[in-house]
Amino acid sequence: MSTCSTVDIFIKAEAEEEPINLDFSSLAFGMDLPPIRPPVPDDEEERLNFLTEKGILACGPEADFGILLASCRRDLNIEMASISIMDRNREIVKATIGFDVQEICRNDSLCAHALVQDDVLLINDTHEDDRFKTNHLVTKHPGIRFYGAAPISVSSGGRKFKVGCVSVMDTEPRAASDEKEGRVLKDLASAVATKLEESASVGNLEGTVHPPAEDTEDDTFEKNAGIERRISTLKSCVAFTARLV
């Protein structure tokens, strides 16, 4: 009489059963999972030095950027659009329509993923993309489902540095194409890059803090003369008031 051990029975049963394929991806939207950390450009340190030297990080919102975004949103019939610059640890939003935010942690930034692209990045449904489906901007407010972006490449000294991105977003998925959304994003990124290059070349980026120029001898003489005139006027007023009393 043959006997089977418990181990033999378990092995036999396991061999006869079909393998079970468990897919937990659908559970991601019900859990607060951390977003996938975006990659860093190979020239990151040079890129950051360029941003600092040209004053691009310090610049305030450009009025022209708002006009460009309004045109972009109208052309693509999109809910949200933004122009942003990527710092070491944060995405700084310089202009936005329909997306009320000024800064985003770089680890949560969708733009940070687009920054390392050589071309336009189009994500028709963020729920289907492993890089984005656990991102807080996707799983929480504003609930981004479509994302498109083009890197802003600014030229300097024969080189190009990707300083940030122009982005369009929607809460509904869409079937975007390189011919439509891709072309509009490329044109917008090119226009923003041109504006930044022009501003940086003449040092007039809006909001940039420039050190005060040193006074010349003539400036110092005029300032001292002005102070003396104000002191003389003040003495006259005091004397006149004393006579009245």
PDB file of N, CA, C and O in Angstrom, residues 67-97:
ATOM      1  N   ILE A  67      -0.396  85.519 -23.258  1.00  0.00           N
ATOM      2  CA  ILE A  67      -1.002  85.618 -24.583  1.00  0.00           C
ATOM      3  C   ILE A  67      -0.760  84.339 -25.381  1.00  0.00           C
ATOM      4  O   ILE A  67      -1.656  83.818 -26.061  1.00  0.00           O
ATOM      5  N   LEU A  68       0.464  83.811 -25.289  1.00  0.00           N
ATOM      6  CA  LEU A  68       0.798  82.569 -25.995  1.00  0.00           C
ATOM      7  C   LEU A  68      -0.043  81.400 -25.488  1.00  0.00           C
ATOM      8  O   LEU A  68      -0.524  80.580 -26.277  1.00  0.00           O
ATOM      9  N   LEU A  69      -0.227  81.329 -24.177  1.00  0.00           N
ATOM     10  CA  LEU A  69      -1.010  80.232 -23.606  1.00  0.00           C
ATOM     11  C   LEU A  69      -2.480  80.326 -23.999  1.00  0.00           C
ATOM     12  O   LEU A  69      -3.126  79.304 -24.270  1.00  0.00           O
ATOM     13  N   ALA A  70      -3.005  81.537 -24.024  1.00  0.00           N
ATOM     14  CA  ALA A  70      -4.405  81.713 -24.413  1.00  0.00           C
ATOM     15  C   ALA A  70      -4.632  81.250 -25.847  1.00  0.00           C
ATOM     16  O   ALA A  70      -5.632  80.593 -26.160  1.00  0.00           O
ATOM     17  N   SER A  71      -3.690  81.568 -26.716  1.00  0.00           N
ATOM     18  CA  SER A  71      -3.777  81.134 -28.107  1.00  0.00           C
ATOM     19  C   SER A  71      -3.678  79.621 -28.216  1.00  0.00           C
ATOM     20  O   SER A  71      -4.416  78.979 -28.975  1.00  0.00           O
ATOM     21  N   CYS A  72      -2.778  79.036 -27.433  1.00  0.00           N
ATOM     22  CA  CYS A  72      -2.592  77.583 -27.439  1.00  0.00           C
ATOM     23  C   CYS A  72      -3.850  76.870 -26.971  1.00  0.00           C
ATOM     24  O   CYS A  72      -4.287  75.885 -27.585  1.00  0.00           O
ATOM     25  N   ARG A  73      -4.447  77.346 -25.889  1.00  0.00           N
ATOM     26  CA  ARG A  73      -5.646  76.690 -25.357  1.00  0.00           C
ATOM     27  C   ARG A  73      -6.807  76.797 -26.345  1.00  0.00           C
ATOM     28  O   ARG A  73      -7.588  75.858 -26.505  1.00  0.00           O
ATOM     29  N   ARG A  74      -6.873  77.924 -27.031  1.00  0.00           N
ATOM     30  CA  ARG A  74      -7.931  78.101 -28.019  1.00  0.00           C
ATOM     31  C   ARG A  74      -7.728  77.166 -29.221  1.00  0.00           C
ATOM     32  O   ARG A  74      -8.670  76.534 -29.698  1.00  0.00           O
ATOM     33  N   ASP A  75      -6.488  77.052 -29.675  1.00  0.00           N
ATOM     34  CA  ASP A  75      -6.210  76.207 -30.842  1.00  0.00           C
ATOM     35  C   ASP A  75      -6.451  74.729 -30.570  1.00  0.00           C
ATOM     36  O   ASP A  75      -6.902  73.990 -31.456  1.00  0.00           O
ATOM     37  N   LEU A  76      -6.173  74.295 -29.345  1.00  0.00           N
ATOM     38  CA  LEU A  76      -6.281  72.871 -29.024  1.00  0.00           C
ATOM     39  C   LEU A  76      -7.548  72.518 -28.239  1.00  0.00           C
ATOM     40  O   LEU A  76      -7.785  71.341 -27.959  1.00  0.00           O
ATOM     41  N   ASN A  77      -8.317  73.536 -27.869  1.00  0.00           N
ATOM     42  CA  ASN A  77      -9.528  73.306 -27.070  1.00  0.00           C
ATOM     43  C   ASN A  77      -9.176  72.481 -25.828  1.00  0.00           C
ATOM     44  O   ASN A  77      -9.762  71.429 -25.561  1.00  0.00           O
ATOM     45  N   ILE A  78      -8.219  72.993 -25.069  1.00  0.00           N
ATOM     46  CA  ILE A  78      -7.670  72.281 -23.924  1.00  0.00           C
ATOM     47  C   ILE A  78      -8.059  72.996 -22.642  1.00  0.00           C
ATOM     48  O   ILE A  78      -8.280  74.208 -22.645  1.00  0.00           O
ATOM     49  N   GLU A  79      -8.142  72.256 -21.529  1.00  0.00           N
ATOM     50  CA  GLU A  79      -8.537  72.859 -20.254  1.00  0.00           C
ATOM     51  C   GLU A  79      -7.419  73.672 -19.611  1.00  0.00           C
ATOM     52  O   GLU A  79      -7.638  74.768 -19.094  1.00  0.00           O
ATOM     53  N   MET A  80      -6.213  73.115 -19.608  1.00  0.00           N
ATOM     54  CA  MET A  80      -5.113  73.726 -18.851  1.00  0.00           C
ATOM     55  C   MET A  80      -3.855  73.826 -19.707  1.00  0.00           C
ATOM     56  O   MET A  80      -3.603  72.970 -20.558  1.00  0.00           O
ATOM     57  N   ALA A  81      -3.086  74.875 -19.474  1.00  0.00           N
ATOM     58  CA  ALA A  81      -1.815  75.056 -20.176  1.00  0.00           C
ATOM     59  C   ALA A  81      -0.863  75.818 -19.257  1.00  0.00           C
ATOM     60  O   ALA A  81      -1.298  76.648 -18.450  1.00  0.00           O
ATOM     61  N   SER A  82       0.428  75.544 -19.392  1.00  0.00           N
ATOM     62  CA  SER A  82       1.393  76.216 -18.524  1.00  0.00           C
ATOM     63  C   SER A  82       2.750  76.330 -19.197  1.00  0.00           C
ATOM     64  O   SER A  82       3.080  75.570 -20.108  1.00  0.00           O
ATOM     65  N   ILE A  83       3.520  77.304 -18.724  1.00  0.00           N
ATOM     66  CA  ILE A  83       4.921  77.486 -19.118  1.00  0.00           C
ATOM     67  C   ILE A  83       5.723  77.484 -17.827  1.00  0.00           C
ATOM     68  O   ILE A  83       5.444  78.259 -16.910  1.00  0.00           O
ATOM     69  N   SER A  84       6.699  76.595 -17.729  1.00  0.00           N
ATOM     70  CA  SER A  84       7.428  76.470 -16.474  1.00  0.00           C
ATOM     71  C   SER A  84       8.917  76.260 -16.696  1.00  0.00           C
ATOM     72  O   SER A  84       9.348  75.809 -17.757  1.00  0.00           O
ATOM     73  N   ILE A  85       9.679  76.620 -15.667  1.00  0.00           N
ATOM     74  CA  ILE A  85      11.133  76.455 -15.650  1.00  0.00           C
ATOM     75  C   ILE A  85      11.474  75.417 -14.584  1.00  0.00           C
ATOM     76  O   ILE A  85      10.893  75.428 -13.491  1.00  0.00           O
ATOM     77  N   MET A  86      12.415  74.524 -14.898  1.00  0.00           N
ATOM     78  CA  MET A  86      12.763  73.453 -13.964  1.00  0.00           C
ATOM     79  C   MET A  86      14.022  73.799 -13.177  1.00  0.00           C
ATOM     80  O   MET A  86      15.120  73.900 -13.731  1.00  0.00           O
ATOM     81  N   ASP A  87      13.857  73.997 -11.881  1.00  0.00           N
ATOM     82  CA  ASP A  87      14.973  74.230 -10.965  1.00  0.00           C
ATOM     83  C   ASP A  87      15.481  72.873 -10.459  1.00  0.00           C
ATOM     84  O   ASP A  87      14.989  71.824 -10.873  1.00  0.00           O
ATOM     85  N   ARG A  88      16.431  72.892  -9.532  1.00  0.00           N
ATOM     86  CA  ARG A  88      17.006  71.634  -9.049  1.00  0.00           C
ATOM     87  C   ARG A  88      15.958  70.747  -8.380  1.00  0.00           C
ATOM     88  O   ARG A  88      15.904  69.532  -8.626  1.00  0.00           O
ATOM     89  N   ASN A  89      15.134  71.340  -7.528  1.00  0.00           N
ATOM     90  CA  ASN A  89      14.176  70.541  -6.760  1.00  0.00           C
ATOM     91  C   ASN A  89      12.726  70.934  -6.975  1.00  0.00           C
ATOM     92  O   ASN A  89      11.843  70.406  -6.290  1.00  0.00           O
ATOM     93  N   ARG A  90      12.468  71.836  -7.901  1.00  0.00           N
ATOM     94  CA  ARG A  90      11.087  72.306  -8.084  1.00  0.00           C
ATOM     95  C   ARG A  90      10.851  72.756  -9.510  1.00  0.00           C
ATOM     96  O   ARG A  90      11.764  73.179 -10.219  1.00  0.00           O
ATOM     97  N   GLU A  91       9.603  72.663  -9.906  1.00  0.00           N
ATOM     98  CA  GLU A  91       9.148  73.219 -11.176  1.00  0.00           C
ATOM     99  C   GLU A  91       8.503  74.567 -10.874  1.00  0.00           C
ATOM    100  O   GLU A  91       7.555  74.639 -10.088  1.00  0.00           O
ATOM    101  N   ILE A  92       9.023  75.624 -11.462  1.00  0.00           N
ATOM    102  CA  ILE A  92       8.512  76.972 -11.225  1.00  0.00           C
ATOM    103  C   ILE A  92       7.605  77.355 -12.386  1.00  0.00           C
ATOM    104  O   ILE A  92       8.055  77.453 -13.535  1.00  0.00           O
ATOM    105  N   VAL A  93       6.338  77.572 -12.101  1.00  0.00           N
ATOM    106  CA  VAL A  93       5.364  77.900 -13.136  1.00  0.00           C
ATOM    107  C   VAL A  93       5.389  79.405 -13.389  1.00  0.00           C
ATOM    108  O   VAL A  93       5.085  80.199 -12.494  1.00  0.00           O
ATOM    109  N   LYS A  94       5.759  79.800 -14.597  1.00  0.00           N
ATOM    110  CA  LYS A  94       5.874  81.221 -14.949  1.00  0.00           C
ATOM    111  C   LYS A  94       4.570  81.787 -15.507  1.00  0.00           C
ATOM    112  O   LYS A  94       4.321  82.984 -15.408  1.00  0.00           O
ATOM    113  N   ALA A  95       3.764  80.938 -16.101  1.00  0.00           N
ATOM    114  CA  ALA A  95       2.468  81.376 -16.635  1.00  0.00           C
ATOM    115  C   ALA A  95       1.565  80.159 -16.706  1.00  0.00           C
ATOM    116  O   ALA A  95       2.018  79.041 -16.973  1.00  0.00           O
ATOM    117  N   THR A  96       0.290  80.362 -16.443  1.00  0.00           N
ATOM    118  CA  THR A  96      -0.644  79.238 -16.460  1.00  0.00           C
ATOM    119  C   THR A  96      -2.053  79.704 -16.760  1.00  0.00           C
ATOM    120  O   THR A  96      -2.424  80.835 -16.443  1.00  0.00           O
ATOM    121  N   ILE A  97      -2.822  78.832 -17.372  1.00  0.00           N
ATOM    122  CA  ILE A  97      -4.248  79.059 -17.620  1.00  0.00           C
ATOM    123  C   ILE A  97      -4.985  77.794 -17.197  1.00  0.00           C
ATOM    124  O   ILE A  97      -4.665  76.689 -17.652  1.00  0.00           O
TER     125      ILE A  97
END
